[in-house]
Amino acid sequence: MNLSEKKVMVDYIRLQGGEVDLLTGSNSEQDTATSKIPDWTFEIESIDLNQIAYRMGKDSLSFFYTGLKEGRVTEGIVVLGGNAVSVGSVFVSGGWCRMRSGEKVAGDGQVSWTPEVPAVPWTIRAGTVRLENSAFQMERQNLPQTHLVLAGIGIQLDSIYNRGSVIKALLKDLKAVQEGGIEVTAMRAAVDLDTAVTALHGMYVQTPYSWLRLEAQADTSLQHLMGKMPLAVSLNARIGMQDILPFYENIPLVIRQ
C-alpha cells in the first residue's frame, strides 16, 4: 500500500464458496447523504474464483440466479476516482445464468429521482474474455412459449471497450446449443456501437446445416437507429431446412423435401 500515491497493489486474491442474495422491495427512497468517491487505485495481479453464486429478486425480475464453477481475472486495475476498470483477461468455466421476468405492477409507489450531479459513466476495458461450458435459461412468467434454454456455451471476446452506451469488441468465436432448436458451431464479428455509428462488420454464423455472412452499418447511435436513420445491410446466407423447422413446425412436407 502506497499512501502518498493512494495506491493498493495485490498479488493474489482467491474467493471460494460464496453466495450473495439480494431481495429488493417495491419502493425506493432518495439518498440524501452526500458522498465522494475516494481517489484510490487498486492493482490486482490475479483473482481466482471457485463456486461463486449471486441471486436476486425484484418486481420486474422475479428470479435471477447466476454463478460459476471456476474463473480467473488477471491484470486488474480499478481507478475509483477516474471511474475506470481494466483487466488483461477474464476466464469463466461452468458458468450459468437463470432468469425469470415478472410483470411490473403499475402504481407501486416507487420513488424516482434524478441526482443533482449526473453520474459519470464507468470506462471498462478488457483484453480477452473467455467463457466455456456454460448455460443460460430465460423464461417469462406465465408465458411458457418464451422459454429459452442454451447449453454448451463457449464465447471469446477480444479488445473490449465500454463507456456508457459506447461498446466496441471483437467476437472471436461463439458456440451454443438451443434446447429443441439449432446449434451454433461458430460465430465471429466486430461490434462497434458508438454515439455516431452502429456497425457490425465481418459477421459470420455457422451451424451444421447453414451459414450466414452479414455486414450492417448506420451513421447514428443504436438508440436513435430504429425508424429514424437508414441502415445499410449486406447479407449472404444458405439456410438449411433443419434450422427452420424448430421455429416453423407446420411447414408442408413437400417443401421440407
CSV table of C-alpha atoms in Angstrom, one decimal:
chain,number,residue,atom,x,y,z
A,1,MET,CA,0.0,0.0,0.0
A,2,ASN,CA,1.3,3.4,-1.0
A,3,LEU,CA,-0.4,6.1,1.0
A,4,SER,CA,1.2,9.1,-0.8
A,5,GLU,CA,0.1,7.8,-4.2
A,6,LYS,CA,-3.2,6.4,-2.9
A,7,LYS,CA,-2.5,3.0,-4.4
A,8,VAL,CA,-3.1,-0.6,-3.3
A,9,MET,CA,-1.2,-3.4,-5.0
A,10,VAL,CA,-2.2,-7.0,-4.5
A,11,ASP,CA,-0.5,-10.1,-6.0
A,12,TYR,CA,-3.3,-12.6,-5.5
A,13,ILE,CA,-6.9,-13.0,-4.3
A,14,ARG,CA,-8.9,-16.2,-4.0
A,15,LEU,CA,-12.7,-16.3,-3.5
A,16,GLN,CA,-14.3,-19.7,-2.9
A,17,GLY,CA,-17.7,-21.0,-1.9
A,18,GLY,CA,-19.5,-17.6,-1.7
A,19,GLU,CA,-23.2,-16.8,-2.4
A,20,VAL,CA,-24.9,-13.4,-2.3
A,21,ASP,CA,-28.7,-13.0,-2.0
A,22,LEU,CA,-30.4,-9.7,-2.8
A,23,LEU,CA,-34.2,-9.1,-2.5
A,24,THR,CA,-35.3,-5.6,-3.3
A,25,GLY,CA,-38.6,-4.1,-2.3
A,26,SER,CA,-41.1,-2.3,-4.5
A,27,ASN,CA,-40.3,1.2,-3.1
A,28,SER,CA,-37.2,3.2,-3.1
A,29,GLU,CA,-36.2,6.4,-1.4
A,30,GLN,CA,-33.8,9.2,-2.4
A,31,ASP,CA,-30.4,9.0,-0.7
A,32,THR,CA,-29.9,12.5,0.8
A,33,ALA,CA,-26.4,11.7,2.1
A,34,THR,CA,-23.5,13.3,0.2
A,35,SER,CA,-20.7,11.1,-0.8
A,36,LYS,CA,-17.4,11.4,-2.6
A,37,ILE,CA,-15.7,8.5,-4.3
A,38,PRO,CA,-12.2,8.1,-2.9
A,39,ASP,CA,-9.4,8.8,-5.3
A,40,TRP,CA,-7.6,5.4,-4.9
A,41,THR,CA,-6.2,3.0,-7.4
A,42,PHE,CA,-6.2,-0.8,-6.9
A,43,GLU,CA,-3.9,-3.0,-8.9
A,44,ILE,CA,-4.5,-6.8,-8.6
A,45,GLU,CA,-2.3,-9.3,-10.4
A,46,SER,CA,-4.8,-12.2,-10.4
A,47,ILE,CA,-8.1,-13.2,-8.8
A,48,ASP,CA,-9.2,-16.9,-8.6
A,49,LEU,CA,-12.9,-17.7,-8.3
A,50,ASN,CA,-14.4,-21.0,-7.3
A,51,GLN,CA,-18.1,-21.9,-6.7
A,52,ILE,CA,-19.4,-18.3,-6.6
A,53,ALA,CA,-23.1,-17.5,-7.0
A,54,TYR,CA,-25.4,-14.5,-6.9
A,55,ARG,CA,-29.2,-14.5,-6.5
A,56,MET,CA,-31.5,-11.5,-6.9
A,57,GLY,CA,-35.3,-10.9,-7.0
A,58,LYS,CA,-37.5,-7.9,-7.6
A,59,ASP,CA,-40.8,-7.0,-9.1
A,60,SER,CA,-39.8,-6.9,-12.8
A,61,LEU,CA,-37.3,-9.8,-12.4
A,62,SER,CA,-38.9,-12.3,-10.1
A,63,PHE,CA,-35.9,-14.7,-10.3
A,64,PHE,CA,-32.2,-14.2,-11.3
A,65,TYR,CA,-29.5,-16.6,-10.4
A,66,THR,CA,-26.0,-16.7,-11.8
A,67,GLY,CA,-22.7,-18.1,-10.9
A,68,LEU,CA,-19.6,-20.1,-12.0
A,69,LYS,CA,-17.7,-23.2,-11.1
A,70,GLU,CA,-14.3,-21.6,-11.6
A,71,GLY,CA,-12.8,-18.5,-13.1
A,72,ARG,CA,-9.8,-16.2,-13.1
A,73,VAL,CA,-9.3,-12.4,-13.7
A,74,THR,CA,-5.7,-11.2,-14.4
A,75,GLU,CA,-4.0,-7.8,-14.5
A,76,GLY,CA,-6.9,-5.9,-13.0
A,77,ILE,CA,-6.7,-2.2,-12.4
A,78,VAL,CA,-9.5,-0.2,-10.7
A,79,VAL,CA,-9.3,3.6,-10.6
A,80,LEU,CA,-12.1,4.7,-8.3
A,81,GLY,CA,-11.6,8.5,-8.8
A,82,GLY,CA,-11.5,8.1,-12.6
A,83,ASN,CA,-14.4,5.6,-12.8
A,84,ALA,CA,-12.3,3.2,-14.8
A,85,VAL,CA,-11.7,-0.6,-14.8
A,86,SER,CA,-9.3,-2.5,-17.0
A,87,VAL,CA,-8.3,-6.2,-17.0
A,88,GLY,CA,-5.9,-8.3,-19.0
A,89,SER,CA,-8.2,-11.3,-19.2
A,90,VAL,CA,-11.3,-12.9,-17.8
A,91,PHE,CA,-11.9,-16.7,-17.9
A,92,VAL,CA,-15.0,-18.5,-16.7
A,93,SER,CA,-15.7,-22.2,-16.8
A,94,GLY,CA,-19.0,-23.8,-15.9
A,95,GLY,CA,-20.9,-20.5,-15.7
A,96,TRP,CA,-24.7,-20.4,-15.5
A,97,CYS,CA,-27.5,-17.8,-15.6
A,98,ARG,CA,-31.2,-18.5,-14.9
A,99,MET,CA,-33.7,-15.7,-15.0
A,100,ARG,CA,-37.5,-15.4,-15.0
A,101,SER,CA,-39.0,-12.0,-15.7
A,102,GLY,CA,-42.2,-10.9,-14.0
A,103,GLU,CA,-44.9,-8.3,-14.6
A,104,LYS,CA,-44.1,-4.8,-13.2
A,105,VAL,CA,-47.1,-3.6,-11.2
A,106,ALA,CA,-48.3,-0.1,-12.2
A,107,GLY,CA,-48.6,2.5,-9.5
A,108,ASP,CA,-46.4,0.6,-7.0
A,109,GLY,CA,-45.4,3.8,-5.3
A,110,GLN,CA,-41.8,3.6,-6.5
A,111,VAL,CA,-40.0,6.9,-6.0
A,112,SER,CA,-37.9,8.1,-8.9
A,113,TRP,CA,-35.4,11.0,-8.7
A,114,THR,CA,-32.5,12.5,-10.6
A,115,PRO,CA,-29.3,13.2,-8.8
A,116,GLU,CA,-28.1,16.9,-8.8
A,117,VAL,CA,-24.8,15.9,-10.4
A,118,PRO,CA,-25.2,13.5,-13.4
A,119,ALA,CA,-23.4,10.2,-12.8
A,120,VAL,CA,-20.1,9.8,-14.7
A,121,PRO,CA,-20.2,6.5,-16.7
A,122,TRP,CA,-17.5,3.9,-15.9
A,123,THR,CA,-15.0,3.1,-18.6
A,124,ILE,CA,-14.4,-0.7,-18.8
A,125,ARG,CA,-11.6,-2.3,-20.9
A,126,ALA,CA,-10.7,-6.0,-21.2
A,127,GLY,CA,-8.0,-7.7,-23.4
A,128,THR,CA,-9.8,-11.1,-23.6
A,129,VAL,CA,-13.0,-12.5,-22.1
A,130,ARG,CA,-13.4,-16.3,-22.5
A,131,LEU,CA,-16.4,-18.4,-21.4
A,132,GLU,CA,-16.6,-22.2,-21.8
A,133,ASN,CA,-19.0,-25.0,-20.9
A,134,SER,CA,-21.7,-22.7,-19.7
A,135,ALA,CA,-25.5,-22.5,-19.7
A,136,PHE,CA,-28.3,-19.9,-20.0
A,137,GLN,CA,-32.0,-20.2,-19.2
A,138,MET,CA,-34.7,-17.5,-19.5
A,139,GLU,CA,-38.4,-17.5,-19.3
A,140,ARG,CA,-41.3,-15.1,-19.0
A,141,GLN,CA,-43.6,-15.6,-16.1
A,142,ASN,CA,-46.9,-17.2,-17.2
A,143,LEU,CA,-45.7,-17.3,-20.8
A,144,PRO,CA,-44.1,-20.7,-21.3
A,145,GLN,CA,-43.7,-20.1,-25.1
A,146,THR,CA,-41.0,-17.6,-24.3
A,147,HIS,CA,-38.8,-20.2,-22.6
A,148,LEU,CA,-35.2,-20.2,-23.9
A,149,VAL,CA,-32.5,-22.7,-22.9
A,150,LEU,CA,-28.9,-22.6,-24.2
A,151,ALA,CA,-26.3,-25.2,-23.2
A,152,GLY,CA,-22.6,-25.8,-24.1
A,153,ILE,CA,-22.0,-22.0,-24.4
A,154,GLY,CA,-18.5,-21.0,-25.4
A,155,ILE,CA,-17.5,-17.4,-26.1
A,156,GLN,CA,-14.3,-15.5,-26.8
A,157,LEU,CA,-14.3,-11.7,-26.9
A,158,ASP,CA,-11.2,-9.6,-27.5
A,159,SER,CA,-10.4,-5.8,-27.3
A,160,ILE,CA,-13.5,-4.9,-25.3
A,161,TYR,CA,-14.3,-1.3,-24.6
A,162,ASN,CA,-17.4,0.0,-22.8
A,163,ARG,CA,-18.3,3.5,-21.6
A,164,GLY,CA,-22.0,4.3,-21.2
A,165,SER,CA,-23.7,3.4,-24.5
A,166,VAL,CA,-20.4,3.0,-26.4
A,167,ILE,CA,-19.5,-0.6,-26.9
A,168,LYS,CA,-16.6,-2.0,-29.0
A,169,ALA,CA,-15.5,-5.6,-29.2
A,170,LEU,CA,-14.2,-8.3,-31.4
A,171,LEU,CA,-16.3,-11.5,-31.2
A,172,LYS,CA,-13.7,-14.2,-32.0
A,173,ASP,CA,-16.0,-17.2,-31.5
A,174,LEU,CA,-19.3,-18.3,-30.1
A,175,LYS,CA,-20.8,-21.8,-29.7
A,176,ALA,CA,-24.1,-22.8,-28.2
A,177,VAL,CA,-26.9,-25.4,-28.5
A,178,GLN,CA,-30.5,-24.3,-28.1
A,179,GLU,CA,-32.8,-26.9,-26.4
A,180,GLY,CA,-35.0,-28.3,-29.2
A,181,GLY,CA,-33.6,-25.8,-31.6
A,182,ILE,CA,-30.5,-25.0,-33.6
A,183,GLU,CA,-26.8,-25.4,-32.8
A,184,VAL,CA,-24.3,-22.6,-33.5
A,185,THR,CA,-20.9,-24.1,-34.2
A,186,ALA,CA,-19.1,-20.9,-35.0
A,187,MET,CA,-19.7,-17.1,-34.9
A,188,ARG,CA,-17.5,-14.1,-35.2
A,189,ALA,CA,-18.0,-10.4,-35.7
A,190,ALA,CA,-16.6,-6.9,-35.0
A,191,VAL,CA,-19.1,-4.9,-33.0
A,192,ASP,CA,-19.0,-1.0,-32.9
A,193,LEU,CA,-21.8,0.8,-31.1
A,194,ASP,CA,-20.8,4.4,-30.8
A,195,THR,CA,-22.6,7.7,-30.5
A,196,ALA,CA,-22.1,8.4,-34.2
A,197,VAL,CA,-22.2,4.9,-35.7
A,198,THR,CA,-23.8,1.5,-35.3
A,199,ALA,CA,-21.9,-1.2,-37.1
A,200,LEU,CA,-21.5,-5.0,-37.3
A,201,HIS,CA,-18.6,-6.0,-39.5
A,202,GLY,CA,-17.4,-9.4,-40.8
A,203,MET,CA,-20.2,-11.2,-39.0
A,204,TYR,CA,-20.2,-15.0,-39.8
A,205,VAL,CA,-22.5,-17.6,-38.3
A,206,GLN,CA,-22.3,-21.3,-38.9
A,207,THR,CA,-24.4,-24.3,-37.9
A,208,PRO,CA,-24.2,-27.9,-39.0
A,209,TYR,CA,-26.7,-27.1,-41.8
A,210,SER,CA,-26.4,-23.4,-42.5
A,211,TRP,CA,-24.1,-20.4,-42.8
A,212,LEU,CA,-24.6,-16.6,-42.9
A,213,ARG,CA,-22.4,-13.6,-43.6
A,214,LEU,CA,-23.6,-10.1,-42.6
A,215,GLU,CA,-22.4,-6.5,-42.8
A,216,ALA,CA,-24.5,-3.7,-41.3
A,217,GLN,CA,-23.9,0.0,-40.6
A,218,ALA,CA,-25.8,3.1,-39.8
A,219,ASP,CA,-24.5,6.6,-39.1
A,220,THR,CA,-26.1,7.1,-35.7
A,221,SER,CA,-26.2,5.5,-32.3
A,222,LEU,CA,-28.2,2.4,-31.6
A,223,GLN,CA,-30.8,4.2,-29.5
A,224,HIS,CA,-31.6,6.6,-32.4
A,225,LEU,CA,-31.5,4.0,-35.1
A,226,MET,CA,-34.9,2.3,-35.2
A,227,GLY,CA,-37.2,4.1,-37.6
A,228,LYS,CA,-35.1,7.3,-37.8
A,229,MET,CA,-31.9,6.6,-39.8
A,230,PRO,CA,-31.2,4.4,-42.8
A,231,LEU,CA,-29.4,1.1,-42.1
A,232,ALA,CA,-27.1,-0.4,-44.8
A,233,VAL,CA,-27.2,-4.2,-44.8
A,234,SER,CA,-25.3,-6.8,-46.9
A,235,LEU,CA,-26.5,-10.3,-46.3
A,236,ASN,CA,-25.4,-13.6,-47.9
A,237,ALA,CA,-26.6,-16.9,-46.5
A,238,ARG,CA,-27.5,-20.5,-47.1
A,239,ILE,CA,-30.2,-21.8,-44.6
A,240,GLY,CA,-30.8,-25.5,-44.2
A,241,MET,CA,-34.3,-26.8,-43.5
A,242,GLN,CA,-33.2,-28.4,-40.3
A,243,ASP,CA,-32.6,-24.9,-38.9
A,244,ILE,CA,-36.0,-23.6,-39.9
A,245,LEU,CA,-38.2,-26.5,-38.6
A,246,PRO,CA,-37.6,-25.7,-34.9
A,247,PHE,CA,-39.3,-22.3,-35.4
A,248,TYR,CA,-41.9,-23.3,-38.0
A,249,GLU,CA,-43.1,-26.9,-37.3
A,250,ASN,CA,-46.1,-26.7,-39.7
A,251,ILE,CA,-44.1,-26.4,-42.9
A,252,PRO,CA,-45.7,-28.7,-45.5
A,253,LEU,CA,-43.9,-32.0,-46.2
A,254,VAL,CA,-43.5,-31.1,-49.9
A,255,ILE,CA,-41.5,-28.0,-49.0
A,256,ARG,CA,-39.4,-29.9,-46.4
A,257,GLN,CA,-38.2,-32.3,-49.1
